[in-house]
């Protein structure tokens, strides 16, 4: 798509529905993304389409989220509108998930709607994936596709095979990555640590992989594991939001 307007939240004050840096794209007949919904977004879209009609390319405005706008958040946002070709500029974190079993599906169901992550979902057979809009990648040996992930990717290892899990850990530790997590027990992880050390990985490097994943207090149900994983992954964004809106 071309000839669109990108709307960006460039500054926030007080309580706001979305954070600084949030973006959406507007075209004459469609949109992508959200800056928080409600009257704020409705008016911002209308302004973007007015700009498309008039040929205006940029503008910036600070908008109070008070009763006059019908949004009683109590804060304000500064929006910028700018002409842009293509899709929304992505600030999403790349997340690579290995395994489309019960836990993998539960985690994707929770994480996929979040705009902060772009998911690549890997498994050994196409028929292991449910119908999904998430990017899927079929590989007979998932460890061989790790090299294609961005250097700042997060990795979650959730396959049906301990040997496959180990190979994935080895491949991830052999390259740059942001964070990594492995499903399993403390006993499994103790064995993996020893085997990864034997493969030449230093203890402090091995410890960058989190295992077990999730929140033990929530239980072991796939949905509970997914909630724990998602909470841990979005916690830094949540903390930054609290810092800005306090």
Short mmCIF file of C-alpha atoms in Angstrom, two decimals:
data_model
loop_
_atom_site.label_atom_id
_atom_site.label_comp_id
_atom_site.label_asym_id
_atom_site.label_seq_id
_atom_site.Cartn_x
_atom_site.Cartn_y
_atom_site.Cartn_z
CA UNK A 1 0.00 0.00 0.00
CA UNK A 2 1.17 3.56 -0.70
CA UNK A 3 0.04 7.12 -0.16
CA UNK A 4 -0.78 6.73 3.52
CA UNK A 5 -0.45 8.81 6.67
CA UNK A 6 1.49 7.49 9.66
CA UNK A 7 0.17 8.66 13.03
CA UNK A 8 2.64 8.50 15.92
CA UNK A 9 2.22 9.20 19.63
CA UNK A 10 5.31 11.33 20.20
CA UNK A 11 4.67 12.36 23.82
CA UNK A 12 2.35 11.40 26.67
CA UNK A 13 1.45 13.02 29.98
CA UNK A 14 -0.68 11.55 32.74
CA UNK A 15 -2.94 8.59 32.07
CA UNK A 16 -3.14 7.63 28.37
CA UNK A 17 -4.52 4.62 26.46
CA UNK A 18 -1.22 3.90 24.63
CA UNK A 19 2.46 4.72 25.06
CA UNK A 20 4.94 7.03 23.37
CA UNK A 21 6.12 5.52 20.10
CA UNK A 22 2.81 3.81 19.30
CA UNK A 23 1.94 4.14 15.62
CA UNK A 24 -0.81 3.41 13.15
CA UNK A 25 -1.18 3.82 9.40
CA UNK A 26 -4.18 5.34 7.63
CA UNK A 27 -5.14 5.01 3.96
CA UNK A 28 -8.28 6.24 2.21
CA UNK A 29 -10.14 2.96 2.76
CA UNK A 30 -8.33 1.08 5.53
CA UNK A 31 -6.11 1.36 8.60
CA UNK A 32 -3.43 -0.69 10.32
CA UNK A 33 -2.60 -0.58 14.03
CA UNK A 34 -4.20 1.46 16.81
CA UNK A 35 -3.27 4.44 18.96
CA UNK A 36 -5.83 3.52 21.62
CA UNK A 37 -9.27 3.59 20.03
CA UNK A 38 -12.17 5.78 21.02
CA UNK A 39 -12.75 9.38 19.96
CA UNK A 40 -9.01 10.14 19.94
CA UNK A 41 -8.35 7.55 17.26
CA UNK A 42 -11.54 8.34 15.34
CA UNK A 43 -10.61 12.02 15.06
CA UNK A 44 -6.97 11.22 14.25
CA UNK A 45 -8.05 8.95 11.38
CA UNK A 46 -10.41 11.63 10.07
CA UNK A 47 -7.59 14.18 10.17
CA UNK A 48 -5.25 11.79 8.34
CA UNK A 49 -7.78 11.24 5.57
CA UNK A 50 -8.34 14.98 5.31
CA UNK A 51 -4.59 15.36 4.82
CA UNK A 52 -4.63 12.72 2.09
CA UNK A 53 -7.36 14.67 0.31
CA UNK A 54 -5.66 18.06 0.66
CA UNK A 55 -2.09 16.95 0.03
CA UNK A 56 -0.83 18.13 3.42
CA UNK A 57 2.14 15.98 4.47
CA UNK A 58 2.86 16.69 8.16
CA UNK A 59 1.40 18.17 11.31
CA UNK A 60 1.71 17.83 15.10
CA UNK A 61 -0.90 18.46 17.78
CA UNK A 62 -1.23 17.96 21.54
CA UNK A 63 -4.65 16.65 22.54
CA UNK A 64 -6.06 16.59 26.11
CA UNK A 65 -7.98 13.42 26.89
CA UNK A 66 -10.73 15.13 28.82
CA UNK A 67 -14.54 15.13 28.82
CA UNK A 68 -14.64 17.28 25.68
CA UNK A 69 -13.13 14.39 23.75
CA UNK A 70 -15.26 11.80 25.51
CA UNK A 71 -12.16 10.10 26.92
CA UNK A 72 -11.66 10.73 30.61
CA UNK A 73 -8.17 9.26 30.97
CA UNK A 74 -7.03 12.53 32.49
CA UNK A 75 -3.81 12.87 30.48
CA UNK A 76 -2.79 14.17 27.10
CA UNK A 77 -1.04 12.88 24.00
CA UNK A 78 0.97 14.62 21.33
CA UNK A 79 0.31 13.16 17.89
CA UNK A 80 2.25 13.61 14.69
CA UNK A 81 0.83 12.93 11.24
CA UNK A 82 3.24 12.37 8.36
CA UNK A 83 3.00 11.12 4.80
CA UNK A 84 4.54 7.65 4.48
CA UNK A 85 4.74 4.92 1.85
CA UNK A 86 4.15 1.30 2.83
CA UNK A 87 3.16 -0.22 6.14
CA UNK A 88 3.55 0.97 9.73
CA UNK A 89 7.14 1.41 10.84
CA UNK A 90 7.56 -1.60 13.11
CA UNK A 91 9.02 -1.19 16.60
CA UNK A 92 7.99 -4.71 17.43
CA UNK A 93 10.39 -7.19 18.98
CA UNK A 94 11.05 -10.32 16.89
CA UNK A 95 9.87 -13.43 18.75
CA UNK A 96 10.74 -16.88 17.41
CA UNK A 97 8.71 -19.74 18.86
CA UNK A 98 9.76 -23.35 18.25
CA UNK A 99 6.97 -25.90 18.67
CA UNK A 100 3.29 -25.87 17.76
CA UNK A 101 2.05 -28.19 20.49
CA UNK A 102 -0.38 -27.26 23.25
CA UNK A 103 1.97 -24.81 24.98
CA UNK A 104 3.19 -23.27 21.74
CA UNK A 105 -0.37 -22.70 20.59
CA UNK A 106 -1.35 -21.19 23.94
CA UNK A 107 1.60 -18.79 23.91
CA UNK A 108 0.93 -17.71 20.32
CA UNK A 109 -2.74 -17.12 21.18
CA UNK A 110 -1.67 -14.74 23.95
CA UNK A 111 1.28 -13.06 22.24
CA UNK A 112 0.06 -12.69 18.66
CA UNK A 113 -2.49 -9.91 19.36
CA UNK A 114 0.17 -7.80 21.10
CA UNK A 115 1.61 -5.13 18.78
CA UNK A 116 4.97 -5.22 20.59
CA UNK A 117 5.99 -8.57 19.07
CA UNK A 118 6.41 -9.99 15.58
CA UNK A 119 6.18 -13.78 15.75
CA UNK A 120 7.86 -16.40 13.61
CA UNK A 121 6.52 -19.84 14.53
CA UNK A 122 8.65 -22.88 13.68
CA UNK A 123 7.81 -26.59 13.64
CA UNK A 124 8.69 -29.74 11.71
CA UNK A 125 5.45 -30.17 9.74
CA UNK A 126 2.81 -27.85 8.30
CA UNK A 127 -0.01 -29.97 9.73
CA UNK A 128 1.19 -29.25 13.27
CA UNK A 129 0.09 -25.62 12.94
CA UNK A 130 -3.51 -24.53 13.50
CA UNK A 131 -5.07 -22.09 11.07
CA UNK A 132 -3.31 -18.84 11.93
CA UNK A 133 -2.33 -15.42 10.63
CA UNK A 134 1.03 -15.78 12.37
CA UNK A 135 4.10 -16.30 10.17
CA UNK A 136 4.92 -20.03 10.19
CA UNK A 137 8.09 -21.79 9.10
CA UNK A 138 8.38 -25.53 8.46
CA UNK A 139 11.81 -27.09 9.04
CA UNK A 140 12.70 -30.76 9.45
CA UNK A 141 15.50 -29.56 11.76
CA UNK A 142 14.40 -26.34 13.50
CA UNK A 143 17.91 -25.70 14.82
CA UNK A 144 19.03 -25.03 11.25
CA UNK A 145 16.72 -22.00 10.90
CA UNK A 146 17.96 -20.24 14.05
CA UNK A 147 20.64 -18.55 11.94
CA UNK A 148 17.91 -16.71 10.04
CA UNK A 149 16.52 -14.99 13.16
CA UNK A 150 17.51 -11.35 13.82
CA UNK A 151 20.30 -10.78 16.32
CA UNK A 152 17.84 -9.08 18.69
CA UNK A 153 15.23 -11.85 18.59
CA UNK A 154 13.65 -13.49 21.61
CA UNK A 155 13.44 -17.29 21.38
CA UNK A 156 11.03 -19.71 23.08
CA UNK A 157 11.84 -23.43 22.80
CA UNK A 158 8.76 -25.63 23.21
CA UNK A 159 9.23 -28.68 20.96
CA UNK A 160 8.13 -32.27 21.49
CA UNK A 161 11.73 -33.58 21.55
CA UNK A 162 14.44 -33.12 24.18
CA UNK A 163 17.10 -33.71 21.51
CA UNK A 164 15.52 -30.99 19.35
CA UNK A 165 15.35 -28.67 22.35
CA UNK A 166 19.03 -29.21 23.09
CA UNK A 167 20.01 -28.60 19.47
CA UNK A 168 18.00 -25.35 19.52
CA UNK A 169 19.69 -24.22 22.74
CA UNK A 170 23.08 -24.95 21.20
CA UNK A 171 22.22 -23.06 18.00
CA UNK A 172 20.88 -20.03 19.88
CA UNK A 173 23.88 -19.87 22.22
CA UNK A 174 26.15 -20.01 19.16
CA UNK A 175 24.87 -16.64 17.88
CA UNK A 176 23.60 -13.27 19.08
CA UNK A 177 20.13 -13.12 20.65
CA UNK A 178 18.11 -10.96 23.03
CA UNK A 179 16.47 -13.48 25.37
CA UNK A 180 15.68 -17.19 25.29
CA UNK A 181 13.42 -19.51 27.25
CA UNK A 182 13.10 -23.29 27.39
CA UNK A 183 10.12 -25.29 28.58
CA UNK A 184 11.02 -27.98 31.09
CA UNK A 185 11.74 -28.88 34.68
CA UNK A 186 14.69 -27.96 36.86
CA UNK A 187 15.97 -31.51 36.36
CA UNK A 188 15.83 -31.17 32.58
CA UNK A 189 17.66 -27.88 32.76
CA UNK A 190 20.41 -29.29 34.99
CA UNK A 191 21.07 -31.98 32.37
CA UNK A 192 20.97 -29.45 29.56
CA UNK A 193 23.41 -27.15 31.34
CA UNK A 194 25.92 -29.98 31.63
CA UNK A 195 25.50 -30.99 27.99
CA UNK A 196 25.72 -27.39 26.75
CA UNK A 197 28.90 -26.89 28.79
CA UNK A 198 30.33 -29.99 27.15
CA UNK A 199 29.53 -28.37 23.79
CA UNK A 200 31.77 -25.45 24.75
CA UNK A 201 29.36 -22.86 26.13
CA UNK A 202 30.42 -20.87 29.19
CA UNK A 203 28.22 -21.10 32.32
CA UNK A 204 27.38 -17.39 32.28
CA UNK A 205 26.29 -17.67 28.66
CA UNK A 206 24.19 -20.77 29.29
CA UNK A 207 22.43 -18.95 32.12
CA UNK A 208 20.99 -16.49 29.57
CA UNK A 209 18.44 -19.19 28.72
CA UNK A 210 15.57 -19.16 31.21
CA UNK A 211 14.31 -22.57 32.30
CA UNK A 212 11.72 -23.38 33.52
CA UNK A 213 9.56 -20.70 31.90
CA UNK A 214 6.26 -19.31 33.13
CA UNK A 215 5.09 -18.57 36.66
CA UNK A 216 4.96 -21.69 38.90
CA UNK A 217 2.26 -20.08 41.03
CA UNK A 218 -0.12 -20.14 38.04
CA UNK A 219 0.20 -23.90 37.49
CA UNK A 220 1.26 -26.05 34.54
CA UNK A 221 -1.77 -25.80 32.28
CA UNK A 222 -0.73 -24.53 28.82
CA UNK A 223 -2.87 -21.42 29.23
CA UNK A 224 -1.32 -20.74 32.65
CA UNK A 225 2.18 -21.18 31.22
CA UNK A 226 1.28 -18.81 28.39
CA UNK A 227 0.09 -16.15 30.83
CA UNK A 228 3.27 -16.43 32.86
CA UNK A 229 5.50 -16.21 29.79
CA UNK A 230 3.58 -13.26 28.34
CA UNK A 231 3.66 -11.38 31.65
CA UNK A 232 7.42 -11.83 31.92
CA UNK A 233 7.96 -10.65 28.35
CA UNK A 234 5.82 -7.53 28.56
CA UNK A 235 6.92 -6.57 32.09
CA UNK A 236 9.66 -4.15 30.87
CA UNK A 237 7.13 -2.28 28.71
CA UNK A 238 4.67 -2.18 31.61
CA UNK A 239 7.36 -0.77 33.91
CA UNK A 240 8.27 1.95 31.42
CA UNK A 241 4.59 2.86 31.02
CA UNK A 242 4.21 3.28 34.79
CA UNK A 243 7.30 5.49 34.87
CA UNK A 244 5.86 7.79 32.19
CA UNK A 245 2.32 8.07 33.51
CA UNK A 246 2.92 8.27 37.26
#
